[in-house]
């Protein structure tokens, strides 16, 4: 009887404790939700406080961070603005900017009577690819043609920042400031000796002598073929940079970047005064400290009552306002049903088991295929613009996307490929299932080749007294190959697989470009091509930008009034909450432990700029990817 009473008391106490725990959890959740709502209301207040300006004055193009074709969909909670106000200052978080939102805002401002001109302030712009800069530059020219002046102001200018600034009517620089125009290069680390010292064996399988992604594992330097191929592209990119800047500034190319000895001589003649050298070369117009541009801007744009500076509105504020005011956001119209779908393939093409289902560095094949099928099932959609900015990825995932496009076209619908900064290897693989391919003259494309890499550690382990042994029923069922090595049978199968996928790649290109296989082989072999050269050898149909892709889609689909359906992914509230706190905890952790590192290193760590290396040594698939193709001005 006593034991029963004790059990009953224990049961009641346990139930009471459980009830108390549940009650506290519910209370915590409700308090947390209430806090989020308060923060939401407070930030809405900050967002709109002082925003109702009768006269905007200047559009302040204060781009911060990196420019991407597509920024993964984000809610208010996961937006850059929310993060900056709640967790970090503007300098502490790397903003990801949508190229097409920038384009839209500039074009809206060109028509907006409240916008009298533009001020470029690009001190915190970190990176963008060349076609993106050219597209923005085109819109800056349109802005000027609308009769609105552009000014650029900065303490210093990076090579990338100065490219956009060269479109300005006047450029201001700080006394003792500099413009870091230095050229374009392509360097990477090579590990052959390092791997040999650690007794790590790299088993390389590749089809295409120019397929340089595997070279770091098999060489100590860049091969002659790779140097020749990459230098050809770099030289044309550099010429385009110099030509554009010289035309914008109305000076000679040699004034933009003189022969190196001549440059040193000129700097010496100015006693090391870089600012005076820049003025002599007509790369800048005014020194900030001597001319006080603030007074000129106040005269031009009016005086702001908020801070006694010139009237201005940041492009980030203006972007939010212009998208609310204009129902034709980025070609989306309410007066016509959507008839052209836009789908992005940005980053490495990979499968559905990756950590990030959709982010700026992974093009998830399952997500992309799902969007293509949605567009296919929509009776109003007659064309699809596939915007590609990818170095490639796995063969199997590239093939999934290509098959989805093939199904789309079988329904008498059309596919136009618009290439961004690069569409190489697997990026070109999926382009073969299209009706028209359009690329910028500075797009990097091609790299038609396939490879695989397997690193094994059996010798390394043996050297420290660790061995892997066992028994298997066939030569293909041996233990983990990382520890036992690759036997000749498996090696031969992997080689056959790579060669087979390469031949399949050639066949797709042959059918798409209406060339015989032998002609395709001469332009394949893993060789990369810059857009202008890719057009000459027949890998693309037209040189142009996204505007030209829209026109092409209209023409082949016989569409008179285009209405774009931008097929972004939606995320749930719970996903947004998880992303919000996990991303900011990661950023906070990095900021705490690496304070001694240079700012550039911290920025690249946060942004995760080159996430592809970890994939290529996991031979769970053949790879069609170009790891040397991501070239930028910065």
Coordinates of C-alpha atoms in Angstrom, one line a residue:
X1 CA 0.0 0.0 0.0
X2 CA 2.8 2.3 0.9
X3 CA 4.7 1.6 -2.3
X4 CA 1.5 2.4 -4.3
X5 CA 1.1 5.7 -2.5
X6 CA 4.8 6.5 -3.2
X7 CA 4.3 5.7 -6.9
X8 CA 1.1 7.8 -7.0
X9 CA 2.9 10.8 -5.4
X10 CA 5.8 10.3 -7.8
X11 CA 3.4 10.2 -10.7
X12 CA 1.7 13.4 -9.6
X13 CA 5.0 15.2 -9.1
X14 CA 6.2 14.0 -12.5
X15 CA 3.0 15.2 -14.1
X16 CA 3.2 18.5 -12.3
X17 CA 6.9 19.0 -13.4
X18 CA 5.9 18.1 -17.0
X19 CA 3.0 20.5 -16.9
X20 CA 5.2 23.2 -15.6
X21 CA 7.8 22.6 -18.3
X22 CA 5.2 22.7 -21.0
X23 CA 3.7 25.9 -19.5
X24 CA 7.1 27.6 -19.5
X25 CA 7.9 26.5 -23.0
X26 CA 4.6 27.9 -24.2
X27 CA 5.3 31.1 -22.3
X28 CA 8.8 31.4 -23.7
X29 CA 7.5 30.8 -27.3
X30 CA 4.7 33.4 -26.9
X31 CA 7.2 35.9 -25.4
X32 CA 9.6 35.2 -28.2
X33 CA 6.8 35.7 -30.8
X34 CA 5.8 38.9 -29.1
X35 CA 9.4 40.2 -29.2
X36 CA 9.6 39.4 -32.9
X37 CA 6.4 41.4 -33.5
X38 CA 7.7 44.3 -31.5
X39 CA 11.0 44.3 -33.5
X40 CA 9.0 44.0 -36.7
X41 CA 6.9 47.1 -35.8
X42 CA 10.0 49.0 -34.6
X43 CA 11.9 48.3 -37.8
X44 CA 8.9 49.3 -39.9
X45 CA 8.9 52.5 -38.1
X46 CA 12.6 53.0 -38.8
X47 CA 12.0 52.1 -42.4
X48 CA 9.3 54.7 -42.9
X49 CA 10.6 57.4 -40.6
X50 CA 11.4 60.4 -42.6
X51 CA 10.9 58.5 -45.9
X52 CA 8.0 60.6 -47.2
X53 CA 10.2 63.1 -49.0
X54 CA 8.6 65.6 -51.3
X55 CA 11.8 65.9 -53.4
X56 CA 14.2 63.0 -53.5
X57 CA 17.0 65.0 -55.2
X58 CA 19.8 62.6 -56.1
X59 CA 19.7 58.8 -56.3
X60 CA 22.6 57.7 -54.1
X61 CA 24.1 54.5 -55.7
X62 CA 25.8 53.4 -52.5
X63 CA 26.2 49.7 -53.5
X64 CA 27.6 47.6 -50.7
X65 CA 28.8 44.0 -50.9
X66 CA 28.6 41.8 -54.0
X67 CA 26.4 41.9 -57.1
X68 CA 24.8 38.6 -58.1
X69 CA 22.3 37.7 -60.8
X70 CA 19.9 36.3 -58.2
X71 CA 19.7 36.8 -54.5
X72 CA 17.8 33.9 -52.9
X73 CA 14.3 34.9 -51.8
X74 CA 14.3 36.5 -48.3
X75 CA 11.6 37.7 -46.1
X76 CA 11.6 40.8 -43.9
X77 CA 13.2 38.8 -41.1
X78 CA 16.1 37.5 -43.2
X79 CA 16.6 40.7 -45.3
X80 CA 19.9 42.5 -45.3
X81 CA 18.2 45.6 -43.8
X82 CA 16.8 43.7 -40.8
X83 CA 20.2 42.1 -40.2
X84 CA 22.0 45.4 -40.3
X85 CA 19.7 47.1 -37.9
X86 CA 19.3 44.2 -35.5
X87 CA 22.7 42.6 -35.4
X88 CA 25.4 44.4 -37.4
X89 CA 26.3 47.8 -38.8
X90 CA 26.4 48.2 -42.6
X91 CA 30.1 47.6 -42.7
X92 CA 29.9 44.3 -40.8
X93 CA 27.6 42.3 -43.0
X94 CA 28.2 41.4 -46.7
X95 CA 25.1 42.5 -48.6
X96 CA 24.1 40.5 -51.6
X97 CA 22.6 42.6 -54.4
X98 CA 20.3 41.5 -57.2
X99 CA 21.7 42.7 -60.5
X100 CA 18.1 43.0 -61.9
X101 CA 16.8 45.0 -59.0
X102 CA 19.7 47.5 -59.5
X103 CA 18.9 47.7 -63.2
X104 CA 15.2 48.2 -62.4
X105 CA 15.8 51.0 -59.9
X106 CA 18.2 52.9 -62.2
X107 CA 15.7 52.8 -65.1
X108 CA 12.8 53.8 -62.8
X109 CA 14.9 56.7 -61.5
X110 CA 15.7 57.9 -65.1
X111 CA 11.9 58.4 -65.5
X112 CA 11.2 59.7 -62.0
X113 CA 10.7 63.5 -61.9
X114 CA 11.8 63.5 -58.2
X115 CA 15.2 62.2 -59.2
X116 CA 17.4 65.0 -60.5
X117 CA 20.6 63.1 -60.9
X118 CA 22.8 60.4 -59.3
X119 CA 25.7 60.2 -56.9
X120 CA 27.9 57.1 -57.0
X121 CA 29.5 56.1 -53.7
X122 CA 30.9 52.7 -54.1
X123 CA 33.4 52.4 -51.3
X124 CA 31.9 49.2 -50.0
X125 CA 31.3 47.5 -53.3
X126 CA 33.3 44.3 -53.2
X127 CA 32.7 42.2 -56.3
X128 CA 30.8 41.7 -59.5
X129 CA 31.4 39.9 -62.8
X130 CA 32.2 41.8 -65.9
X131 CA 28.9 41.3 -67.8
X132 CA 27.0 42.6 -64.8
X133 CA 29.2 45.8 -64.7
X134 CA 28.6 46.3 -68.4
X135 CA 24.9 45.9 -68.0
X136 CA 24.8 48.5 -65.2
X137 CA 27.0 50.7 -67.2
X138 CA 24.5 50.5 -70.1
X139 CA 21.8 51.7 -67.7
X140 CA 23.9 54.5 -66.4
X141 CA 24.3 55.7 -70.0
X142 CA 20.5 55.6 -70.3
X143 CA 20.2 57.6 -67.1
X144 CA 22.5 60.3 -68.6
X145 CA 20.6 60.4 -71.9
X146 CA 17.5 61.3 -69.8
X147 CA 19.3 64.6 -69.1
X148 CA 20.3 63.7 -65.5
X149 CA 23.9 64.1 -64.4
X150 CA 26.0 61.5 -62.6
X151 CA 28.7 62.3 -60.0
X152 CA 31.1 59.9 -58.4
X153 CA 32.7 60.5 -55.0
X154 CA 35.2 58.3 -53.0
X155 CA 38.3 58.4 -50.9
X156 CA 39.8 55.6 -53.0
X157 CA 38.6 53.4 -55.9
X158 CA 39.2 49.8 -56.5
X159 CA 39.5 48.6 -60.1
X160 CA 35.9 47.4 -60.0
X161 CA 34.6 50.6 -58.4
X162 CA 36.4 52.8 -60.9
X163 CA 34.8 50.9 -63.9
X164 CA 31.3 52.1 -62.8
X165 CA 32.6 55.5 -61.7
X166 CA 34.0 56.1 -65.2
X167 CA 30.4 56.4 -66.5
X168 CA 30.0 59.5 -64.3
X169 CA 30.2 63.0 -65.6
X170 CA 32.5 64.1 -62.9
X171 CA 34.7 62.1 -60.5
X172 CA 35.8 63.3 -57.1
X173 CA 38.6 61.7 -55.1
X174 CA 40.1 62.4 -51.7
X175 CA 43.5 64.1 -51.4
X176 CA 46.1 61.3 -51.2
X177 CA 43.5 58.9 -52.6
X178 CA 44.3 56.3 -55.2
X179 CA 42.7 54.3 -58.0
X180 CA 43.9 50.7 -57.9
X181 CA 43.9 49.8 -61.6
X182 CA 46.3 46.9 -61.9
X183 CA 45.0 44.4 -64.4
X184 CA 43.4 41.0 -64.3
X185 CA 45.0 37.7 -63.2
X186 CA 44.2 34.1 -62.5
X187 CA 46.3 32.3 -59.9
X188 CA 45.6 29.3 -57.7
X189 CA 47.4 26.9 -55.4
X190 CA 49.0 23.6 -56.7
X191 CA 49.4 20.6 -54.4
X192 CA 51.3 17.9 -56.2
X193 CA 54.5 18.0 -54.0
X194 CA 52.4 18.6 -50.9
X195 CA 50.2 15.5 -51.6
X196 CA 53.3 13.4 -52.3
X197 CA 55.0 14.4 -49.1
X198 CA 51.8 13.4 -47.2
X199 CA 51.7 10.2 -49.4
X200 CA 48.2 11.1 -50.6
X201 CA 47.5 9.6 -54.0
X202 CA 45.4 11.6 -56.5
X203 CA 43.7 9.5 -59.1
X204 CA 42.8 11.8 -62.0
X205 CA 40.3 11.0 -64.7
X206 CA 39.6 13.7 -67.3
X207 CA 38.5 14.2 -70.9
X208 CA 39.8 17.4 -72.5
X209 CA 43.5 18.5 -72.3
X210 CA 42.4 22.1 -71.4
X211 CA 40.3 20.8 -68.5
X212 CA 42.4 22.5 -65.9
X213 CA 40.2 21.9 -62.8
X214 CA 42.3 18.8 -62.0
X215 CA 45.7 20.4 -62.5
X216 CA 46.3 21.4 -58.9
X217 CA 46.3 17.7 -58.0
X218 CA 48.6 16.5 -60.7
X219 CA 51.0 19.5 -61.2
X220 CA 53.0 22.1 -59.3
X221 CA 52.3 24.8 -61.8
X222 CA 49.8 25.8 -64.5
X223 CA 50.2 23.9 -67.7
X224 CA 51.2 25.5 -71.0
X225 CA 47.8 24.7 -72.5
X226 CA 46.0 26.3 -69.5
X227 CA 48.1 29.4 -69.5
X228 CA 47.6 29.9 -73.2
X229 CA 43.8 29.4 -73.0
X230 CA 43.3 31.6 -69.9
X231 CA 45.6 34.3 -71.0
X232 CA 43.7 34.6 -74.2
X233 CA 40.5 35.3 -72.2
X234 CA 42.1 37.5 -69.6
X235 CA 43.7 39.7 -72.4
X236 CA 40.3 40.3 -74.0
X237 CA 38.7 41.1 -70.6
X238 CA 41.4 43.6 -69.9
X239 CA 41.1 45.2 -73.3
X240 CA 37.4 45.6 -72.8
X241 CA 38.0 47.2 -69.4
X242 CA 40.6 49.7 -70.8
X243 CA 38.5 50.5 -73.9
X244 CA 35.4 51.2 -71.8
X245 CA 37.1 53.4 -69.3
X246 CA 39.0 55.3 -72.0
X247 CA 35.8 56.0 -74.0
X248 CA 33.9 57.1 -70.8
X249 CA 36.7 59.5 -69.8
X250 CA 37.5 60.5 -73.4
X251 CA 41.2 59.8 -73.0
X252 CA 43.6 57.4 -74.6
X253 CA 44.0 53.8 -73.4
X254 CA 47.6 54.5 -72.5
X255 CA 46.4 57.2 -70.2
X256 CA 44.2 54.7 -68.3
X257 CA 47.1 52.3 -67.8
X258 CA 50.5 53.4 -69.2
X259 CA 53.4 51.1 -69.9
X260 CA 54.7 50.2 -66.5
X261 CA 58.1 52.1 -66.8
X262 CA 56.3 55.2 -68.1
X263 CA 53.8 55.0 -65.2
X264 CA 56.7 54.9 -62.6
X265 CA 58.4 57.8 -64.3
X266 CA 55.3 59.9 -64.2
X267 CA 54.6 59.1 -60.5
X268 CA 58.3 60.0 -59.8
X269 CA 57.9 63.3 -61.6
X270 CA 55.0 64.1 -59.3
X271 CA 57.2 63.2 -56.3
X272 CA 55.0 60.3 -55.4
X273 CA 51.8 62.3 -55.3
X274 CA 49.3 59.7 -56.7
X275 CA 46.4 62.2 -56.7
X276 CA 48.2 64.6 -58.9
X277 CA 49.2 61.8 -61.2
X278 CA 45.6 60.8 -61.5
X279 CA 44.6 64.4 -62.3
X280 CA 47.3 64.6 -64.9
X281 CA 46.0 61.4 -66.5
X282 CA 42.5 62.8 -66.5
X283 CA 41.3 59.8 -64.5
X284 CA 39.6 62.1 -62.0
X285 CA 38.2 65.6 -62.2
X286 CA 38.3 67.1 -58.7
X287 CA 40.0 66.7 -55.3
X288 CA 37.3 66.6 -52.5
X289 CA 39.2 68.7 -50.0
X290 CA 39.8 71.5 -52.6
X291 CA 36.4 71.7 -54.2
X292 CA 33.9 70.7 -51.5
X293 CA 31.4 68.7 -53.7
X294 CA 28.8 68.9 -50.9
X295 CA 28.1 72.5 -51.8
X296 CA 27.8 71.6 -55.5
X297 CA 25.4 68.8 -54.7
X298 CA 23.3 71.0 -52.4
X299 CA 23.1 73.6 -55.2
X300 CA 22.1 70.8 -57.7
X301 CA 19.8 68.7 -55.6
X302 CA 18.7 71.0 -52.7
X303 CA 19.3 71.0 -49.0
X304 CA 17.9 68.2 -46.8
X305 CA 16.2 69.3 -43.7
X306 CA 17.1 66.1 -41.9
X307 CA 20.9 66.4 -41.8
X308 CA 21.8 69.7 -43.7
X309 CA 23.4 67.7 -46.5
X310 CA 22.2 67.4 -50.1
X311 CA 18.8 65.8 -50.8
X312 CA 19.3 62.2 -51.7
X313 CA 17.7 58.7 -51.4
X314 CA 19.7 55.5 -51.2
X315 CA 19.1 53.0 -53.9
X316 CA 18.1 50.5 -51.2
X317 CA 15.3 52.9 -50.0
X318 CA 14.4 53.8 -53.5
X319 CA 14.3 50.1 -54.6
X320 CA 11.7 49.4 -52.0
X321 CA 9.7 52.4 -52.9
X322 CA 9.9 51.9 -56.7
X323 CA 8.8 48.3 -56.5
X324 CA 5.8 49.3 -54.5
X325 CA 4.9 52.1 -56.9
X326 CA 5.4 50.2 -60.1
X327 CA 3.4 47.1 -60.8
X328 CA 5.7 46.4 -63.8
X329 CA 8.6 45.4 -61.5
X330 CA 11.3 43.9 -63.7
X331 CA 8.9 43.3 -66.6
X332 CA 6.1 41.9 -64.5
X333 CA 2.7 43.2 -65.7
X334 CA -0.7 43.1 -64.2
X335 CA -2.6 44.0 -67.4
X336 CA -1.3 40.8 -69.1
X337 CA -0.9 37.3 -67.8
X338 CA 2.8 36.2 -67.5
X339 CA 4.0 34.7 -70.8
X340 CA 7.7 34.5 -70.3
X341 CA 9.2 32.6 -67.3
X342 CA 12.6 33.5 -65.9
X343 CA 14.6 30.8 -64.1
X344 CA 18.1 31.2 -62.6
X345 CA 20.9 28.7 -62.6
X346 CA 23.4 30.4 -60.4
X347 CA 26.4 28.7 -58.7
X348 CA 27.6 25.1 -58.9
X349 CA 25.0 22.7 -60.3
X350 CA 24.4 20.1 -57.6
X351 CA 21.8 17.8 -56.2
X352 CA 19.1 17.9 -53.5
X353 CA 21.1 16.6 -50.6
X354 CA 23.2 19.7 -50.1
X355 CA 23.1 21.7 -46.9
X356 CA 21.6 24.7 -48.7
X357 CA 18.6 24.0 -50.9
X358 CA 18.8 27.4 -52.5
X359 CA 21.6 29.8 -52.0
X360 CA 23.9 32.0 -54.1
X361 CA 26.6 29.4 -54.6
X362 CA 24.6 26.3 -55.3
X363 CA 22.2 25.7 -58.2
X364 CA 20.0 23.0 -56.9
X365 CA 18.9 20.7 -59.8
X366 CA 15.8 19.5 -58.1
X367 CA 14.6 23.1 -57.4
X368 CA 15.4 24.2 -60.9
X369 CA 13.6 21.2 -62.5
X370 CA 10.6 21.9 -60.3
X371 CA 10.4 25.5 -61.6
X372 CA 10.8 24.3 -65.2
X373 CA 7.9 21.9 -64.8
X374 CA 5.8 24.7 -63.2
X375 CA 6.4 26.9 -66.2
X376 CA 5.7 23.9 -68.5
X377 CA 2.3 23.3 -66.9
X378 CA 1.3 27.0 -67.1
X379 CA -0.7 27.5 -70.3
X380 CA 0.1 31.2 -70.5
X381 CA 3.9 30.6 -70.4
X382 CA 5.2 30.4 -74.0
X383 CA 8.9 31.0 -73.5
X384 CA 11.5 30.4 -70.8
X385 CA 14.6 32.6 -70.3
X386 CA 17.2 30.4 -68.5
X387 CA 19.6 32.8 -66.9
X388 CA 22.9 30.9 -66.3
X389 CA 25.8 32.1 -64.2
X390 CA 27.5 28.8 -63.3
X391 CA 30.9 27.1 -63.6
X392 CA 29.0 23.8 -64.1
X393 CA 28.7 20.9 -61.7
X394 CA 27.8 17.2 -61.7
X395 CA 27.0 15.5 -64.9
X396 CA 23.9 13.8 -63.5
X397 CA 22.4 17.0 -62.1
X398 CA 23.2 18.9 -65.3
X399 CA 21.4 16.1 -67.2
X400 CA 18.3 16.4 -65.0
X401 CA 18.0 20.1 -65.9
X402 CA 18.6 19.4 -69.6
X403 CA 15.9 16.7 -69.7
X404 CA 13.5 19.0 -68.0
X405 CA 14.2 21.7 -70.7
X406 CA 13.7 19.0 -73.4
X407 CA 10.3 18.2 -72.0
X408 CA 9.5 21.9 -71.9
X409 CA 10.3 22.3 -75.6
X410 CA 8.3 19.2 -76.6
X411 CA 5.2 21.2 -75.6
X412 CA 5.9 23.7 -78.3
X413 CA 7.4 26.2 -75.9
X414 CA 10.7 27.9 -76.4
X415 CA 13.9 28.2 -74.3
X416 CA 16.3 31.2 -74.6
X417 CA 19.5 31.0 -72.6
X418 CA 20.9 34.2 -71.2
X419 CA 24.5 33.8 -70.0
X420 CA 25.8 36.0 -67.2
X421 CA 29.4 36.1 -66.0
X422 CA 30.0 32.5 -66.9
X423 CA 28.2 29.5 -68.3
X424 CA 30.9 26.8 -68.5
X425 CA 31.0 23.1 -68.6
X426 CA 27.8 21.8 -67.0
X427 CA 26.4 25.4 -67.5
X428 CA 27.0 24.9 -71.2
X429 CA 25.7 21.3 -71.0
X430 CA 22.2 22.5 -70.1
X431 CA 22.4 25.3 -72.7
X432 CA 22.4 22.7 -75.4
X433 CA 18.7 22.2 -74.9
X434 CA 17.6 25.7 -76.0
X435 CA 16.4 27.5 -79.1
X436 CA 18.8 30.5 -78.8
X437 CA 21.9 31.2 -76.7
X438 CA 22.8 34.9 -75.9
X439 CA 25.9 35.9 -74.1
X440 CA 27.8 39.1 -73.3
X441 CA 31.0 39.6 -75.2
X442 CA 32.8 39.2 -71.8
X443 CA 31.0 36.1 -70.7
X444 CA 33.2 33.1 -70.0
X445 CA 31.7 29.9 -71.6
X446 CA 32.7 26.6 -73.2
X447 CA 34.9 24.3 -71.1
X448 CA 33.4 21.3 -72.8
X449 CA 35.0 18.5 -70.9
X450 CA 34.4 16.1 -68.0
X451 CA 36.6 15.0 -65.1
X452 CA 36.7 13.1 -61.8
X453 CA 39.2 13.1 -58.9
X454 CA 39.6 10.5 -56.1
X455 CA 42.2 11.1 -53.4
X456 CA 43.2 8.0 -51.4
X457 CA 45.2 7.8 -48.2
X458 CA 46.3 4.2 -47.9
X459 CA 50.0 5.1 -47.9
X460 CA 49.6 8.0 -45.5
X461 CA 47.8 5.7 -43.0
X462 CA 50.4 3.0 -43.4
X463 CA 53.2 5.5 -42.7
X464 CA 51.7 6.0 -39.2
X465 CA 50.9 2.4 -38.6
X466 CA 47.3 2.2 -39.7
X467 CA 46.1 -0.3 -42.2
X468 CA 42.7 -1.2 -43.7
X469 CA 42.1 -4.9 -44.5
X470 CA 39.2 -7.2 -45.0
X471 CA 37.5 -9.5 -47.5
X472 CA 35.0 -8.9 -50.4
X473 CA 33.1 -11.0 -52.9
X474 CA 34.2 -9.0 -56.0
X475 CA 37.0 -6.6 -56.9
X476 CA 34.4 -3.8 -56.9
X477 CA 33.2 -4.4 -53.3
X478 CA 36.5 -3.7 -51.6
X479 CA 36.6 -1.6 -48.5
X480 CA 36.4 2.3 -48.5
X481 CA 38.6 3.3 -51.4
X482 CA 39.9 6.3 -49.5
X483 CA 41.8 3.8 -47.2
X484 CA 42.4 0.8 -49.5
X485 CA 43.2 2.6 -52.8
X486 CA 41.7 2.1 -56.2
X487 CA 42.2 -1.2 -57.9
X488 CA 42.8 -1.4 -61.7
X489 CA 39.3 -2.6 -62.4
X490 CA 37.6 0.3 -60.7
X491 CA 40.1 2.7 -62.2
X492 CA 39.2 1.5 -65.7
X493 CA 35.5 1.8 -65.0
X494 CA 35.8 5.3 -63.8
X495 CA 37.9 6.2 -66.9
X496 CA 35.3 4.7 -69.2
X497 CA 32.6 6.6 -67.4
X498 CA 34.3 9.9 -67.8
X499 CA 35.0 9.2 -71.5
X500 CA 31.4 8.2 -72.0
X501 CA 30.1 11.4 -70.5
X502 CA 32.5 13.4 -72.6
X503 CA 31.2 11.8 -75.8
X504 CA 27.7 12.4 -74.7
X505 CA 28.6 16.1 -74.1
X506 CA 30.0 16.3 -77.6
X507 CA 26.9 14.8 -79.1
X508 CA 24.6 17.3 -77.3
X509 CA 26.8 20.2 -78.6
X510 CA 26.8 18.7 -82.1
X511 CA 23.0 18.4 -82.2
X512 CA 22.4 21.8 -80.6
X513 CA 24.9 23.8 -82.7
X514 CA 24.3 21.8 -85.9
X515 CA 28.0 20.9 -86.2
X516 CA 29.6 17.5 -86.9
X517 CA 31.4 15.8 -84.0
X518 CA 34.9 16.5 -85.4
X519 CA 34.2 20.2 -85.6
X520 CA 33.0 20.2 -82.0
X521 CA 36.1 18.4 -80.9
X522 CA 38.3 21.2 -82.2
X523 CA 36.5 23.8 -80.0
X524 CA 35.9 21.4 -77.0
X525 CA 38.7 19.7 -75.0
X526 CA 37.8 21.7 -72.0
X527 CA 38.9 25.0 -73.6
X528 CA 37.2 28.1 -72.3
X529 CA 36.0 30.8 -74.6
X530 CA 35.2 34.5 -74.0
X531 CA 31.8 35.5 -75.4
X532 CA 33.1 37.4 -78.5
X533 CA 35.2 34.4 -79.5
X534 CA 32.4 31.9 -78.6
X535 CA 30.2 33.7 -81.1
X536 CA 32.8 33.4 -83.8
X537 CA 33.2 29.6 -83.3
X538 CA 29.5 29.0 -83.1
X539 CA 29.0 28.2 -79.5
X540 CA 26.4 31.0 -79.0
X541 CA 23.9 32.6 -81.4
X542 CA 24.1 36.2 -80.4
X543 CA 26.1 38.8 -78.4
X544 CA 23.9 40.7 -76.0
X545 CA 22.5 41.1 -72.5
X546 CA 19.3 40.2 -70.7
X547 CA 17.3 42.8 -72.7
X548 CA 18.3 41.0 -75.9
X549 CA 17.2 37.7 -74.3
X550 CA 13.7 39.2 -73.7
X551 CA 13.5 40.4 -77.3
X552 CA 14.6 37.0 -78.6
X553 CA 11.9 35.3 -76.4
X554 CA 9.3 37.6 -77.8
X555 CA 10.3 37.1 -81.4
X556 CA 10.4 33.2 -81.4
X557 CA 7.2 33.0 -79.4
X558 CA 5.4 35.7 -81.3
X559 CA 4.7 37.6 -78.1
X560 CA 3.6 41.3 -78.6
X561 CA 3.3 42.3 -74.9
X562 CA 5.9 40.6 -72.8
X563 CA 5.1 39.9 -69.1
X564 CA 7.9 38.2 -67.1
X565 CA 7.3 35.6 -64.4
X566 CA 10.3 35.6 -62.2
X567 CA 10.2 32.2 -60.7
X568 CA 11.7 32.7 -57.2
X569 CA 11.4 30.3 -54.3
X570 CA 9.3 31.1 -51.3
X571 CA 10.4 30.2 -47.8
X572 CA 8.3 29.5 -44.7
X573 CA 8.4 31.6 -41.5
X574 CA 10.1 28.9 -39.6
X575 CA 12.8 28.6 -42.3
X576 CA 13.3 32.4 -42.1
X577 CA 13.7 32.3 -38.4
X578 CA 16.2 29.5 -38.5
X579 CA 18.1 31.3 -41.3
X580 CA 18.0 34.5 -39.4
X581 CA 19.6 33.3 -36.2
X582 CA 21.9 30.6 -37.6
X583 CA 23.4 33.0 -40.2
X584 CA 23.9 35.8 -37.6
X585 CA 25.4 33.4 -35.0
X586 CA 27.8 32.2 -37.7
X587 CA 28.7 35.8 -38.6
X588 CA 29.1 36.8 -34.9
X589 CA 31.4 33.8 -34.3
X590 CA 33.6 34.6 -37.3
X591 CA 33.8 38.3 -36.2
X592 CA 34.8 37.2 -32.7
X593 CA 37.6 34.7 -33.5
X594 CA 39.2 36.4 -36.5
X595 CA 39.5 40.0 -35.5
X596 CA 43.2 40.0 -36.3
X597 CA 42.5 39.0 -39.9
X598 CA 42.4 41.4 -42.8
X599 CA 39.0 42.8 -43.7
X600 CA 39.1 41.2 -47.1
X601 CA 39.7 37.8 -45.7
X602 CA 36.8 38.2 -43.3
X603 CA 34.5 39.3 -46.1
X604 CA 35.4 36.3 -48.3
X605 CA 34.9 33.9 -45.4
X606 CA 31.4 35.3 -44.6
X607 CA 30.4 35.4 -48.3
X608 CA 31.7 31.9 -49.0
X609 CA 33.0 33.0 -52.4
X610 CA 34.5 29.8 -53.7
X611 CA 32.7 26.8 -52.2
X612 CA 33.3 24.3 -55.0
X613 CA 36.6 22.7 -54.1
X614 CA 35.1 20.5 -51.4
X615 CA 32.9 18.7 -54.0
X616 CA 35.3 17.7 -56.7
X617 CA 37.3 15.1 -54.7
X618 CA 34.1 13.2 -53.7
X619 CA 33.8 11.1 -56.8
X620 CA 30.1 10.2 -56.4
X621 CA 29.6 11.5 -60.0
X622 CA 31.5 12.8 -63.0
X623 CA 32.0 16.5 -63.0
X624 CA 31.5 19.1 -65.8
X625 CA 32.8 22.2 -64.0
X626 CA 35.4 24.9 -64.6
X627 CA 37.0 26.0 -61.4
X628 CA 39.3 28.6 -63.1
X629 CA 36.5 30.5 -64.8
X630 CA 35.4 32.8 -62.0
X631 CA 37.3 35.9 -63.0
X632 CA 36.5 39.4 -61.7
X633 CA 37.8 43.0 -61.7
X634 CA 38.3 43.4 -58.0

